[in-house]
Amino acid sequence: QVQLVESGGGLVQPGGSLRLSCAASGFTFSSYTMSWYRQAPGKQRELVAAITSGGNTNYGDSVKGRFTISRDNAKNTVWLQMNSLKPEDTAVYYCYGLSRWGQGTQVTVSS
């Protein structure tokens, strides 16, 4: 069965960095676009970043220049490197692929 397991969330101070990981299993990972979404309390889930099977990327406007999505098809893993974090980046971050969602990982940016 398809599984997406996120890790790497936590509490970080403004201006800090975190790297999220999503380990995928149960499907041909290399063939699919993988994405990261986030949902803050009281807000709709929004696209953060996506990466195609060929490595093309796109980002939400609010994270461009600060976040980087990458993947390793040999490891069935997609990462989200988050730099220059802001309090407004606080949210639950979800990995998405093959119409499936991971369980989410909490990111809190606060001093």
Short mmCIF file of C-alpha atoms in Angstrom, two decimals:
data_model
loop_
_atom_site.label_atom_id
_atom_site.label_comp_id
_atom_site.label_asym_id
_atom_site.label_seq_id
_atom_site.Cartn_x
_atom_site.Cartn_y
_atom_site.Cartn_z
CA GLN A 1 0.00 0.00 0.00
CA VAL A 2 1.03 3.59 -0.59
CA GLN A 3 2.67 5.19 2.41
CA LEU A 4 4.12 8.65 2.90
CA VAL A 5 5.89 9.28 6.19
CA GLU A 6 7.07 12.78 7.06
CA SER A 7 9.71 13.68 9.60
CA GLY A 8 11.85 16.63 10.60
CA GLY A 9 9.36 19.08 12.01
CA GLY A 10 9.85 20.92 15.27
CA LEU A 11 10.25 24.26 17.00
CA VAL A 12 12.66 26.76 15.50
CA GLN A 13 13.38 30.43 16.08
CA PRO A 14 12.63 33.03 13.40
CA GLY A 15 15.42 33.08 10.86
CA GLY A 16 16.28 29.46 11.51
CA SER A 17 16.19 26.41 9.26
CA LEU A 18 14.59 22.99 9.19
CA ARG A 19 14.65 20.14 6.72
CA LEU A 20 11.59 17.99 6.30
CA SER A 21 11.77 14.48 4.86
CA CYS A 22 9.09 12.33 3.28
CA ALA A 23 9.81 8.65 2.85
CA ALA A 24 7.58 7.02 0.25
CA SER A 25 6.74 3.37 -0.33
CA GLY A 26 4.24 1.21 -2.16
CA PHE A 27 4.48 2.83 -5.58
CA THR A 28 6.95 3.71 -8.33
CA PHE A 29 8.18 6.87 -6.66
CA SER A 30 10.35 8.00 -9.56
CA SER A 31 7.35 8.27 -11.88
CA TYR A 32 5.34 10.80 -9.88
CA THR A 33 5.29 14.43 -8.96
CA MET A 34 5.72 14.90 -5.23
CA SER A 35 4.56 17.92 -3.30
CA TRP A 36 4.62 19.58 0.07
CA TYR A 37 1.54 21.37 1.38
CA ARG A 38 0.92 23.14 4.66
CA GLN A 39 -2.08 24.07 6.74
CA ALA A 40 -2.08 26.68 9.46
CA PRO A 41 -4.85 26.85 12.08
CA GLY A 42 -7.99 28.36 10.59
CA LYS A 43 -6.55 28.46 7.08
CA GLN A 44 -6.89 26.35 3.96
CA ARG A 45 -4.23 23.86 2.99
CA GLU A 46 -1.85 25.47 0.51
CA LEU A 47 0.81 24.26 -1.87
CA VAL A 48 4.32 24.95 -0.65
CA ALA A 49 6.41 23.26 -3.32
CA ALA A 50 6.28 20.52 -5.93
CA ILE A 51 8.84 18.55 -7.88
CA THR A 52 8.13 16.52 -11.01
CA SER A 53 9.59 13.14 -11.84
CA GLY A 54 12.10 14.95 -14.03
CA GLY A 55 13.15 17.35 -11.29
CA ASN A 56 11.27 20.47 -12.34
CA THR A 57 10.12 22.50 -9.36
CA ASN A 58 7.60 25.15 -8.49
CA TYR A 59 6.96 27.04 -5.28
CA GLY A 60 4.26 28.98 -3.54
CA ASP A 61 4.87 32.71 -3.70
CA SER A 62 5.32 33.03 0.05
CA VAL A 63 8.26 30.62 0.15
CA LYS A 64 10.12 31.39 -3.07
CA GLY A 65 13.79 32.03 -2.41
CA ARG A 66 13.62 30.53 1.08
CA PHE A 67 12.50 26.92 0.60
CA THR A 68 13.97 24.23 -1.66
CA ILE A 69 12.35 20.96 -2.63
CA SER A 70 14.48 18.05 -3.79
CA ARG A 71 14.18 14.32 -4.29
CA ASP A 72 16.28 11.19 -4.48
CA ASN A 73 14.52 8.53 -6.54
CA ALA A 74 16.97 5.85 -5.40
CA LYS A 75 15.94 6.52 -1.79
CA ASN A 76 12.24 7.11 -2.49
CA THR A 77 12.54 10.33 -0.53
CA VAL A 78 11.59 13.94 -1.04
CA TRP A 79 12.90 16.76 1.13
CA LEU A 80 11.90 20.31 1.89
CA GLN A 81 14.76 22.54 3.02
CA MET A 82 13.31 25.56 4.78
CA ASN A 83 15.55 28.56 5.46
CA SER A 84 14.90 32.04 6.86
CA LEU A 85 11.83 30.74 8.61
CA LYS A 86 9.16 33.19 9.70
CA PRO A 87 6.39 32.89 12.30
CA GLU A 88 3.88 32.79 9.45
CA ASP A 89 5.49 29.54 8.26
CA THR A 90 4.04 27.85 11.34
CA ALA A 91 1.78 25.05 10.14
CA VAL A 92 1.38 21.33 9.76
CA TYR A 93 3.33 20.28 6.70
CA TYR A 94 2.07 17.41 4.57
CA CYS A 95 3.73 15.32 1.91
CA TYR A 96 1.51 14.54 -1.08
CA GLY A 97 1.90 12.11 -3.95
CA LEU A 98 -0.17 9.67 -5.99
CA SER A 99 -3.30 11.26 -4.52
CA ARG A 100 -2.20 10.31 -1.02
CA TRP A 101 -1.35 12.41 2.01
CA GLY A 102 1.16 11.78 4.72
CA GLN A 103 0.21 12.19 8.36
CA GLY A 104 1.80 15.62 8.61
CA THR A 105 4.57 17.09 10.70
CA GLN A 106 4.26 20.21 12.84
CA VAL A 107 6.55 23.17 12.19
CA THR A 108 6.46 25.98 14.73
CA VAL A 109 8.46 29.15 14.23
CA SER A 110 8.60 31.16 17.41
CA SER A 111 11.02 32.94 19.70
#
